[in-house]
Amino acid sequence: MDFYSDNTAPAAPEVLAALAAANQGVARSYGDDAWSRRLDEAFGRYFGRPVRVFPVATGTAANALALAACTPPWGEIFATDAAHVIHDECGAVELQTGGARLTRLPSPDGLLDASVLEAWLADHPVSLHSPQPAAVSITQASECGTVYDAARVAAIAGACRRHGLTLHMDGARFANALATLGVHPAEITWKAGVDVLSFGATKNGAMGAEAVVFFDPGRVGDFELRRKRAAHLFSKMRYLSAQLLACVEQEFFARNAARANRLAARIGAAAGRRLLFPVQANAVFVRFDPGQKQALRERGFGFYDWGPPREEAARFVVSWDQDETHVDALCEALAAWN
Amino acid sequence: MDFYSDNTAPAAPEVLAALAAANQGVARSYGDDAWSRRLDEAFGRYFGRPVRVFPVATGTAANALALAACTPPWGEIFATDAAHVIHDECGAVELQTGGARLTRLPSPDGLLDASVLEAWLADHPVSLHSPQPAAVSITQASECGTVYDAARVAAIAGACRRHGLTLHMDGARFANALATLGVHPAEITWKAGVDVLSFGATKNGAMGAEAVVFFDPGRVGDFELRRKRAAHLFSKMRYLSAQLLACVEQEFFARNAARANRLAARIGAAAGRRLLFPVQANAVFVRFDPGQKQALRERGFGFYDWGPPREEAARFVVSWDQDETHVDALCEALAAWN
Amino acid sequence: MDFYSDNTAPAAPEVLAALAAANQGVARSYGDDAWSRRLDEAFGRYFGRPVRVFPVATGTAANALALAACTPPWGEIFATDAAHVIHDECGAVELQTGGARLTRLPSPDGLLDASVLEAWLADHPVSLHSPQPAAVSITQASECGTVYDAARVAAIAGACRRHGLTLHMDGARFANALATLGVHPAEITWKAGVDVLSFGATKNGAMGAEAVVFFDPGRVGDFELRRKRAAHLFSKMRYLSAQLLACVEQEFFARNAARANRLAARIGAAAGRRLLFPVQANAVFVRFDPGQKQALRERGFGFYDWGPPREEAARFVVSWDQDETHVDALCEALAAWN
Amino acid sequence: MDFYSDNTAPAAPEVLAALAAANQGVARSYGDDAWSRRLDEAFGRYFGRPVRVFPVATGTAANALALAACTPPWGEIFATDAAHVIHDECGAVELQTGGARLTRLPSPDGLLDASVLEAWLADHPVSLHSPQPAAVSITQASECGTVYDAARVAAIAGACRRHGLTLHMDGARFANALATLGVHPAEITWKAGVDVLSFGATKNGAMGAEAVVFFDPGRVGDFELRRKRAAHLFSKMRYLSAQLLACVEQEFFARNAARANRLAARIGAAAGRRLLFPVQANAVFVRFDPGQKQALRERGFGFYDWGPPREEAARFVVSWDQDETHVDALCEALAAWN
């Protein structure tokens, strides 16, 4: 009963079908194929405005390359202290930017508050001697399973505009956020002031495909050279592009996210007063009494510890493919302790 | 009639089958899955000795990370002036090494000669002020479609040993070289002194999977951190590993390469006196009279120009999936000019 | 009346004399001169044990190169949130390390507490996905004008040993700390567990010379290549070395620091209840009522604002060459408000 | 009798006097001082047009930072196979550019020929996969002691313009070239199409000071941040600036170079038929019979071997301060073998 992560799930059948369909005949390499050439248009329809889209194979590549496109080597990038770019990418952002600084801003729930950003910037004047503020990265849905609504994104974007910063959204679980908010993808991205998005597909059913989406083509610059140099320009690009097209053009993608969210909400309800954060996507964070985590593991539940190790908390992530009987079992166990 | 590259071909049906077979149930992410855990053993059988194997998704990633594992930022890497790492990776090696120098050594046919390396090293004394020689990278089969036999590799390895250099082999078309030489993979790798290999699968039938193979586990060092930081640690790693297992465990991989080589040899025979290099793998390089390339293109043949643009030469690459009737047509056209 | 910084002072006459004395005849370049060859021995006497010493010209170079010598590109370096390496070096550490992470630890007074470091490490488990803790950098005297005693350094060093971290000391104002503590240089460096020191000379009377001091020769590694590549291997190295020899071999260096400290203490006494931090070196941090800073500036005092701009605080730094009548004037002005 | 290099000489008395004169009273740090603020104007007069000037302390810093200002991390820089930036800077250019490629162009005498550059560019088409040509670096006077006249510089600049490349001049021995050519500094720099110059002072009498000179202020960009991050923004900048002002405002600088050139010409005349290159600056390259170099060394002459070690050649460099009796002795020894 695996609740470790949504990336332990297999690829969705629709994605496998898309790969099989793309596996016909020759196709020019490095993105000059029929699938890749359709990406800008397909994502443009999905987002409701012209965009430029670049497939890569991992979320870390998407984040690091997107941030590198808007941050000089002496730049500074702000993110919450829970951010994937800070904790879980082993310096990938630093590599691709040529050494930019990642600065943690405090957040109780994984969501950045515009006022926290503003206060930091007010307290840290910039000079020739300091790293130069360049970008803000927010995660939607956040690493704590919480979600930014459009107004909150817009408030951050406003602060970014005032200070000349680019706003990046790490959308590794973008589909889950959308499913919760019930809004058009435009509302929480470009309409709210996001400049560049790491569009996540892998966690929600792709085999291995993410997209860097520029809402302002003027920001693309040398992105293609950056991607090539990062070894993320695939020779047989059609297989990345076919996955991404399936995700933005077929119905399963939203359905997968909605299902995972719904199951997570069930777990959240069972956890009740033990919840660390509101359940707004497909992850549930639970505080336990001593011994309870061990007991769950002995019953066959797999999950990661959460937070400072000295706390008795755990993270449960529900994948698109989660066996609902496992969710039933987990809910039952949690409810018994409530 | 596409002779642009072997990466315009689709994935082999065996690879697609392997992906479908791997697409079952949950699997721990980031390489802690049943497929990835079998890699060292499977490649160990393939190469006839214990090895450490790390999947990545592109040949550029394999080369850049393999070379970074043995070259400090102030190091110098030697390769022929035709090498992919020099011309076709947009500085990926420089990125991953942190700025190492790539130095071109002359070669008339894409193959490095040990004596050329020795002469260069003798003529360029090392000091605190110069980049520090660290590695040699040779390509098997070479970018000119030629092949190193075991003795030639061993001669280069001997020079490397004498000067404290690591020997890397870019095996983007390793299978094609093997098919030509008819030897065990061990003979042209570790037995001949190769330290680390970029094992290519994509061009010969994989969808997108390459492997960095360390023949000496002592050289692995921080490779896993390097790969993660380069954004080439895949969350759903099983899909890379399943492709690679299929390639080293199933018969199709050798068959694909042999077929491509055979068809290339047919084209080479038709080109006759016009050949730039002996045809030893799946690529054919032909010198033309003025106007002939244009005539071929008008008849529907697709291929890249080769060499200094002022020359009338072209490269034809045969893929594992090449339509033999296209080869027939090309041979006929070439033979008519011979 | 300049209290901006101790680097607005000229060079001490003893340093100018040393430069003139070194300006005789030919000397082999790049450190193979009589002055540079004496450095290890002279600093060895100063510190009471064999050391390896490498001159550079700026404190930023000393810090960045020292930290690069003990931190891989994917490493993490801890420093207080007031640290010069974090705020005032524009990413120099990131450049020289190849992209390492600088992580801020909270400190109310510029001094790191071992327990804060231990708690952070306990709360942030390391994995393949995270930056890898590699080093701790402490500043002696700190950026808040406070000083580590030997016990406090040793406590930090103990935590470093337990976690496999290198301990670096940014000693831009090392002489001022020594003057306050009245101990032998060994007591607060290698005897307390410091591995590598940026020995500052410029602020205390040199023209432009700092030294990276390795207390364990085994840690030097490729430092000379790093320094050369950083463009800090000077061709006429004798002029850096002569300055450094003067500082560790002549009496003026300790006298300069003691004088600056004494004058700072006078200012501190005058500031009284307005002090932000205890005055333990040559810098004084004062909280003001609204309008008072402006009044001081109108009377001709030059100084920097301190801290979050919304606070009414200021930093006064006393140089080795400070005109004591200016100190008199400042004390008088401050005392009037106490 | 030291002919190793011109950087074994001491600083000129005029430089020491300038340092002493600058050593008065407080001066704002990091370049906000009276000396540094005069640099643009003083160099503007020297070059006959508005310029932007940035002091650094080593020639390697000047070259690496100047090239980094005009080359992206995926860029390619062309220089002759004798260039200091290629052989003698241990990867400094790669560090500051973030990993750009240095490509050697052949030259028999240290001087680049525009036609060689043009031919290379014609033969190496640029694509998304290749490094992107960005800059050309020429050395004036060259590492072979030869000199570009204005027409030759202009021809290279023309090729640069046609291909969108920036033209950098490494002027470590700029004064020696000027002394030979007898032209105004403008003629071989901006009037001939040079975009950015590393102006060398150290070898010709400074203690340690070089300047990066931008002839087009529009190219400065983030240079100040680059320099700071490279740890070459000196706190007591006045001491670099005072040296540089002395060099461009006082007569000794031209006199020093002329004297060194004159003595080198004497050696060249004595070497006669043994010369490897024409003597056009302050370096002389001589081919010897077996045993002759050893004989010279036994007589007390110090010099470096030159070229492939298998050749019996040597380099003699004459400094501004060279003892003329040593030159007499060397001439006598050489003449005896002619």
Short mmCIF file of C-alpha atoms in Angstrom, two decimals, chain B residues 7 19 21 34 87 158 243 261 269 272 294 297 306 314 318 321 331 334 337:
data_model
loop_
_atom_site.label_atom_id
_atom_site.label_comp_id
_atom_site.label_asym_id
_atom_site.label_seq_id
_atom_site.Cartn_x
_atom_site.Cartn_y
_atom_site.Cartn_z
CA ASN B 7 17.66 8.92 -34.65
CA LEU B 19 7.91 -0.37 -21.73
CA ALA B 21 5.63 -4.71 -19.53
CA ALA B 34 13.02 -3.86 -9.90
CA HIS B 87 30.80 19.87 -32.27
CA GLY B 158 48.39 2.77 -23.04
CA GLN B 243 14.67 -0.08 -22.31
CA ASN B 261 25.52 -1.98 -41.17
CA ALA B 269 29.68 -0.37 -52.48
CA GLY B 272 32.63 3.17 -54.75
CA GLN B 294 20.72 18.62 -55.49
CA ARG B 297 17.30 15.73 -53.06
CA TRP B 306 29.17 16.86 -44.75
CA ALA B 314 27.18 14.24 -47.92
CA VAL B 318 21.09 4.02 -42.13
CA ASP B 321 14.39 0.42 -39.39
CA CYS B 331 22.34 2.50 -54.46
CA LEU B 334 24.93 6.30 -56.73
CA TRP B 337 27.44 8.01 -61.24
#
